[in-house]
PDB file of C-alpha atoms in Angstrom:
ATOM      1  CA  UNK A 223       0.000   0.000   0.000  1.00  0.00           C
ATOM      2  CA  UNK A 224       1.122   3.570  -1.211  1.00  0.00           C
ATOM      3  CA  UNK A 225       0.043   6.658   0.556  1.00  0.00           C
ATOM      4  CA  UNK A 226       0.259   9.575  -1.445  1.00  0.00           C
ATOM      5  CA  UNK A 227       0.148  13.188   1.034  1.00  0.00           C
ATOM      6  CA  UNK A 228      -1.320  13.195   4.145  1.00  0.00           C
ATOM      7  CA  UNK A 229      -3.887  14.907   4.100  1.00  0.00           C
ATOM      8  CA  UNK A 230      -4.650  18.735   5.442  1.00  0.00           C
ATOM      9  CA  UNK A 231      -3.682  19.310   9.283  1.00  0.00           C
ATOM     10  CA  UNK A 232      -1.787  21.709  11.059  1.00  0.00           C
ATOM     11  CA  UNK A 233       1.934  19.738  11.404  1.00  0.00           C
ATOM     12  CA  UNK A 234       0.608  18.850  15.044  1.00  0.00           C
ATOM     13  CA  UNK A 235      -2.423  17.887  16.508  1.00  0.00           C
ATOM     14  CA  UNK A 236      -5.422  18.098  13.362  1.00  0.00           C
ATOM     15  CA  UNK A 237      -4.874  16.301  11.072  1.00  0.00           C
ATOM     16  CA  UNK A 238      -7.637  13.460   9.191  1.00  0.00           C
ATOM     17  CA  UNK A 239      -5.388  10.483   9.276  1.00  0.00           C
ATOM     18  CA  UNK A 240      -7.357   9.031  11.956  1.00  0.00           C
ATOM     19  CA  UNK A 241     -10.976  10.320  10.548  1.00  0.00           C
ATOM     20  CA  UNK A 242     -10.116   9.501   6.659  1.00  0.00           C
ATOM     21  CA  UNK A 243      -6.935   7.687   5.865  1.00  0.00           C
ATOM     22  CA  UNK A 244      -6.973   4.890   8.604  1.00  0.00           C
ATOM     23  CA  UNK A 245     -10.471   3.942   8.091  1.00  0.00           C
ATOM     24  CA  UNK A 246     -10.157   4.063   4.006  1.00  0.00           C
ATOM     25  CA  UNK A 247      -6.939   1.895   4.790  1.00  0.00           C
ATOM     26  CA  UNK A 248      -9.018  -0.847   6.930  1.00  0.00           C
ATOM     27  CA  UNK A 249     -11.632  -1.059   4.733  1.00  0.00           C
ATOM     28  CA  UNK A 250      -9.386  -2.143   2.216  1.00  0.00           C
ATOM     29  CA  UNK A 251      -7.972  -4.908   3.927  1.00  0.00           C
ATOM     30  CA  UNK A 252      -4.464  -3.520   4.641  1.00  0.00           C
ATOM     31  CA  UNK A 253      -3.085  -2.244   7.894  1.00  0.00           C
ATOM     32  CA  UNK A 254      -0.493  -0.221   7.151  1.00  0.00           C
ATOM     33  CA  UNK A 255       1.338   1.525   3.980  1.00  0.00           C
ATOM     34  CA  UNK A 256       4.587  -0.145   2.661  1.00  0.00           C
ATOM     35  CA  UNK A 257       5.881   3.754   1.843  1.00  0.00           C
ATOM     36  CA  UNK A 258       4.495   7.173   2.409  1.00  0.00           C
ATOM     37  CA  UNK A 259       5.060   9.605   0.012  1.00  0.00           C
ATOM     38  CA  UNK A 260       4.549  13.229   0.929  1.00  0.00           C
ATOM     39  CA  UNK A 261       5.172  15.439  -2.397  1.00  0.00           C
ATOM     40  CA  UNK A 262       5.861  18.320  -0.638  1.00  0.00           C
ATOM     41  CA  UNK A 263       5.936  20.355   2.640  1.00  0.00           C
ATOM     42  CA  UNK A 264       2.410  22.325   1.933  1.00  0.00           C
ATOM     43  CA  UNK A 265      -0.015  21.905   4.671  1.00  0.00           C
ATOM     44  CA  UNK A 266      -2.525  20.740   2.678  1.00  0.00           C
ATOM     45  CA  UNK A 267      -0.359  17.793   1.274  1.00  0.00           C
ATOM     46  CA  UNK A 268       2.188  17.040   4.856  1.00  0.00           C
ATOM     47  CA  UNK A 269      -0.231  18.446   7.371  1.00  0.00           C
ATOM     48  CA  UNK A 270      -0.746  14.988   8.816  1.00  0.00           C
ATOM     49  CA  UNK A 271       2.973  13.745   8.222  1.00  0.00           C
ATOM     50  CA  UNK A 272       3.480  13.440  12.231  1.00  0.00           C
ATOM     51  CA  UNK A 273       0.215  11.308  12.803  1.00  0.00           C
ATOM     52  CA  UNK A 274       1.346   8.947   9.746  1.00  0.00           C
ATOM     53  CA  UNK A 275       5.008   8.396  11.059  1.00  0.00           C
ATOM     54  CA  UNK A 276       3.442   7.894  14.753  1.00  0.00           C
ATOM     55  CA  UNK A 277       0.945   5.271  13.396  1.00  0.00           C
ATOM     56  CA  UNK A 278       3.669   3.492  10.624  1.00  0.00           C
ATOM     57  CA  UNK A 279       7.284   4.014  11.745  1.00  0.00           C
ATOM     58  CA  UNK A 280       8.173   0.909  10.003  1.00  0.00           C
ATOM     59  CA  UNK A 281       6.394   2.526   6.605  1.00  0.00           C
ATOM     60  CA  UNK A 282       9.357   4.122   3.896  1.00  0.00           C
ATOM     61  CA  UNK A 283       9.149   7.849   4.257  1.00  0.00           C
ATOM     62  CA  UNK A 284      10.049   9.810   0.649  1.00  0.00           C
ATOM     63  CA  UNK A 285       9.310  13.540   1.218  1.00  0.00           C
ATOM     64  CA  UNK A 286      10.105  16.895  -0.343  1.00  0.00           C
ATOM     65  CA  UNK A 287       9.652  19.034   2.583  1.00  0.00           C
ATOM     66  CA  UNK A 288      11.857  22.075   2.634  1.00  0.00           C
ATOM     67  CA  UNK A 289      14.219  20.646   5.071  1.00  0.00           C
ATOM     68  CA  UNK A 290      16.885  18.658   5.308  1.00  0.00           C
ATOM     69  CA  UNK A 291      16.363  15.110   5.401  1.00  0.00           C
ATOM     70  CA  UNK A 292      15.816  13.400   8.696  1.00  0.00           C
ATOM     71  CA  UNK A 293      13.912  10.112   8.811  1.00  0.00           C
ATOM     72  CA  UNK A 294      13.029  10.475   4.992  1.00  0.00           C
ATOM     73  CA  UNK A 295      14.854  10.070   1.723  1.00  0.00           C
ATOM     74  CA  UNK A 296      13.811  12.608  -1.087  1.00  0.00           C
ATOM     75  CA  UNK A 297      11.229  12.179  -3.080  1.00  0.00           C
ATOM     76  CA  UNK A 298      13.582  12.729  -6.246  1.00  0.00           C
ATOM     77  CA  UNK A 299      13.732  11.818  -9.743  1.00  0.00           C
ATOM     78  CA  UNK A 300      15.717   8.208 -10.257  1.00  0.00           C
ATOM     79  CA  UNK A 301      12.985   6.659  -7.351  1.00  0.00           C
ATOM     80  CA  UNK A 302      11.933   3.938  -9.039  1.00  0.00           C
ATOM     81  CA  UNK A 303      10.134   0.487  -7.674  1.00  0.00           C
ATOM     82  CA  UNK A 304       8.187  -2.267  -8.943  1.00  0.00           C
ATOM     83  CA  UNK A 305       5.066  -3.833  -6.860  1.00  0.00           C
ATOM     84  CA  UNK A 306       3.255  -6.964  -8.896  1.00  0.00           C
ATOM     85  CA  UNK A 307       4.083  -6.112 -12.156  1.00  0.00           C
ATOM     86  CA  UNK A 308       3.423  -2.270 -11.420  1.00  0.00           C
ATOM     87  CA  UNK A 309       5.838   0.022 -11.762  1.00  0.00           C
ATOM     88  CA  UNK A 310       6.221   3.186 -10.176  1.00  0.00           C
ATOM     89  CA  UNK A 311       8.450   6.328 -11.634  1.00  0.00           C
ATOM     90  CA  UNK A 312       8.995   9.578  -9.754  1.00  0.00           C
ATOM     91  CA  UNK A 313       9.792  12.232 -12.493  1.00  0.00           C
ATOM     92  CA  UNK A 314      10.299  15.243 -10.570  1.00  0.00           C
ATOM     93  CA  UNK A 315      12.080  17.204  -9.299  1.00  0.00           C
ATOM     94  CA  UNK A 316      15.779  16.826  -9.507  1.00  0.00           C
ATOM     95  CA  UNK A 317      17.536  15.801  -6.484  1.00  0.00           C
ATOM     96  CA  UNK A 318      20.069  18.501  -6.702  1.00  0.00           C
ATOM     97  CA  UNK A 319      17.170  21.587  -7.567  1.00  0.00           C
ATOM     98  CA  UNK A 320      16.687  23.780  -4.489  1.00  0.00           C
ATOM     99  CA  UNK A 321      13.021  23.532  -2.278  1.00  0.00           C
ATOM    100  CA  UNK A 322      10.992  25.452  -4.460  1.00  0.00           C
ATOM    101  CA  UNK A 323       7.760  24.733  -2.893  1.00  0.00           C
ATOM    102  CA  UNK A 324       4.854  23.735  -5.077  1.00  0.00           C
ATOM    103  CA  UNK A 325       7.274  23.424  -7.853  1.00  0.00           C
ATOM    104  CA  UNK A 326       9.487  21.002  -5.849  1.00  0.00           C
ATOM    105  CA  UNK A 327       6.189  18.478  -5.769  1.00  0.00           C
ATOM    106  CA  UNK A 328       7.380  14.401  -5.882  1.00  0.00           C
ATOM    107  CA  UNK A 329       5.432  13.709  -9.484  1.00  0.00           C
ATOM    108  CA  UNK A 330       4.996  10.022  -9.454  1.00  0.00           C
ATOM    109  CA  UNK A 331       3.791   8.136 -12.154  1.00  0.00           C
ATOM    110  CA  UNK A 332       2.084   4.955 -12.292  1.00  0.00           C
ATOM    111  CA  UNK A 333       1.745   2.350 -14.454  1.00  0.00           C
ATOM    112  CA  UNK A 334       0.535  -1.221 -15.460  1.00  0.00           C
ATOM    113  CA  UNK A 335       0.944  -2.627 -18.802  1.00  0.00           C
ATOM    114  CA  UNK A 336      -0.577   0.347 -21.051  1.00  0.00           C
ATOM    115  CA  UNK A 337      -2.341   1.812 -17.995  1.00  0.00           C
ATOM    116  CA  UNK A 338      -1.136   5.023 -16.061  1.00  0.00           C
ATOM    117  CA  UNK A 339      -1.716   7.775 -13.493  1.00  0.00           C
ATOM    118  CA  UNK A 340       0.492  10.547 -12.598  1.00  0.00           C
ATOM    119  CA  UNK A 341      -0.010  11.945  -9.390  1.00  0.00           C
ATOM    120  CA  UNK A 342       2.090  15.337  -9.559  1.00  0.00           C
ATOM    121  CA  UNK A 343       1.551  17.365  -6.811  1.00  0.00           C
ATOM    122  CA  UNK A 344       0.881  21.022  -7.358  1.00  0.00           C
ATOM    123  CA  UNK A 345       3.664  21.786  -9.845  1.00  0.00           C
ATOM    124  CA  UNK A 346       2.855  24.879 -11.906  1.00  0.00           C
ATOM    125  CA  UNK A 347       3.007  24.857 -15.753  1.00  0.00           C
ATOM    126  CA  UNK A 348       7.104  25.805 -15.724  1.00  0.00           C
ATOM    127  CA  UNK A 349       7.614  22.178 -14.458  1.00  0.00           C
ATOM    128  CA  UNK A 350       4.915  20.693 -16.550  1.00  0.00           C
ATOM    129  CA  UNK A 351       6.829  22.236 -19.726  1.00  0.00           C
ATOM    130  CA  UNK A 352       9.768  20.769 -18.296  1.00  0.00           C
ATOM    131  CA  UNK A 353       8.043  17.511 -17.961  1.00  0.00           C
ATOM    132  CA  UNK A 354       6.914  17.718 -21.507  1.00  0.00           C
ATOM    133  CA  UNK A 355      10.615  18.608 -22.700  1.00  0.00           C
ATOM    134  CA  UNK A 356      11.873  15.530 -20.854  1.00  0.00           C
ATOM    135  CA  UNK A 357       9.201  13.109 -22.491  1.00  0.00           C
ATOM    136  CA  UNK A 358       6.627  12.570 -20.717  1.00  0.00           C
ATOM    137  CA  UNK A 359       4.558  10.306 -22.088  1.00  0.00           C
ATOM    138  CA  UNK A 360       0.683   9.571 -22.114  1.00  0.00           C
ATOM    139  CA  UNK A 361      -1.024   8.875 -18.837  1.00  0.00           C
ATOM    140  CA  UNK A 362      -4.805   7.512 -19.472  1.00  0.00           C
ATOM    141  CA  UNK A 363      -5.711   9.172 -15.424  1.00  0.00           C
ATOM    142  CA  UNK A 364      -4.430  12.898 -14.151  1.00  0.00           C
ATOM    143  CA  UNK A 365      -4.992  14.003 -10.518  1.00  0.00           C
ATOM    144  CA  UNK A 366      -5.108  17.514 -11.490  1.00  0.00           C
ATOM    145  CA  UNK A 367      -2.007  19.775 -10.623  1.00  0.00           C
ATOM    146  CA  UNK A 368      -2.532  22.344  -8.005  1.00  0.00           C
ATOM    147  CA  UNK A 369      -6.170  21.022  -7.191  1.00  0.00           C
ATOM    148  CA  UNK A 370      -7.173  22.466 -10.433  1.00  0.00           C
ATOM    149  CA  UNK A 371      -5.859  25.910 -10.066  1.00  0.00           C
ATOM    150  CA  UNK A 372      -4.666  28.107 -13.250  1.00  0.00           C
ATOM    151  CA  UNK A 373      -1.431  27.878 -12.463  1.00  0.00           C
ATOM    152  CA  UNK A 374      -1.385  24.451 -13.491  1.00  0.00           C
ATOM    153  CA  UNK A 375      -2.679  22.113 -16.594  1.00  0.00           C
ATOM    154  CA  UNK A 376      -1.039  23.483 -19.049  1.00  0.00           C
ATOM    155  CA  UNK A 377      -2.688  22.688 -22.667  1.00  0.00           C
ATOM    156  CA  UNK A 378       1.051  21.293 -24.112  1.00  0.00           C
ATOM    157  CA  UNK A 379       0.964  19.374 -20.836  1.00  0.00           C
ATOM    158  CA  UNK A 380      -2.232  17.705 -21.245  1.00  0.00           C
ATOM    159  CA  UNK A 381      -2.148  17.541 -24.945  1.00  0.00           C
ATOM    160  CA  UNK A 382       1.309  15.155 -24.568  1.00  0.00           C
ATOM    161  CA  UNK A 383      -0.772  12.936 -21.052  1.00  0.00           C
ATOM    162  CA  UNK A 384      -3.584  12.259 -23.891  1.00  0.00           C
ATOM    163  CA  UNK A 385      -5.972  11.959 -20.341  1.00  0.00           C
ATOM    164  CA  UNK A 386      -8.937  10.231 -20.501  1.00  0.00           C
ATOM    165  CA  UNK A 387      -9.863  10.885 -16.815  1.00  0.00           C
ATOM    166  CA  UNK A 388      -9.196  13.337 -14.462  1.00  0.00           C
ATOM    167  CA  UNK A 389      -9.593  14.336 -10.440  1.00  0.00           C
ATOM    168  CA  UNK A 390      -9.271  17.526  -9.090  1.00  0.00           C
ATOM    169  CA  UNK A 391      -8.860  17.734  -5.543  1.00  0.00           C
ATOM    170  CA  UNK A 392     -10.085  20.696  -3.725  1.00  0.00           C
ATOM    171  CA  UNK A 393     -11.461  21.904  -0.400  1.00  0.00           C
ATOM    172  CA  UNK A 394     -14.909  23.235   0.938  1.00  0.00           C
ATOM    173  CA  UNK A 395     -15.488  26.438  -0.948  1.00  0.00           C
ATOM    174  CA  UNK A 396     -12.558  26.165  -3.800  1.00  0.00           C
TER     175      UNK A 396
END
């Protein structure tokens, strides 16, 4: 089991791990994630970081938080691992770019035979052109960069991913 972000929280106390995350986890059949990938040190994406580690020490920890690395290996280009025949890519960013925030986002991408999903964070179109210049190829699902905001989704971007499907995360009034 891969857990992508955390979830909102405030670094300490809230957080939904224990309200969203554990029971989603439980009610399909597993009891804790093999890794924990948090793509960056946003709130909104590590807010529940310290309930995760508390509840899975044993869990791998990649993360892109701004800091340097403690219990965690960065979530940098080169990652690569391969679970039943899926394989599993991060893309972005380069280990040796600065923190840039949103634009340091872990982009992961998934895949299975001719099926894909790229979960990239909330990179802004500069890295998504980057992406594009790199190679990126099609991915049939797209969790929407930046929840959707128009900073993001580029149309050379999406035109290369060829999406069929996509999910935009956002919060209560966005």
């Amino acid at each position: 089991l891969l857990v992508y972000d955390s979830g909102p929280g405030d670094g300490g106390e809230f957080n939904l791990v224990d309200q969203v995350l554990v029971p989603a986890m439980l009610q399909s059949g597993y009891r804790s994630p093999d890794r924990i990938i948090i793509s960056h040190g946003d709130l909104d994406h590590a807010g529940g970081l310290r309930r995760l580690r508390e509840l899975f020490p044993l869990a791998q920890l990649h993360a892109n938080l701004g800091s340097e690395p403690g219990e965690q290996s960065q979530c940098a280009r080169g990652l690569e691992w391969t679970w039943d025949d899926i394989r599993f890519q991060v893309l972005h960013p380069s280990r040796y770019l600065p923190y840039l925030h949103n634009d340091s986002s872990c982009v992961l991408s998934i895949s299975l035979g001719s099926s894909s999903l790229l979960l990239p964070g909330d990179i802004s179109t500069a890295i998504e052109d980057r992406l594009v210049r790199q190679g990126i190829g099609r991915h049939q699902v797209l969790l929407v960069p930046h929840h959707g905001s128009k900073s993001s989704s580029g149309a050379e971007f999406l035109a290369r991913l060829q999406t069929r499907a996509a999910v935009a995360t956002t919060g209560l009034g966005n």
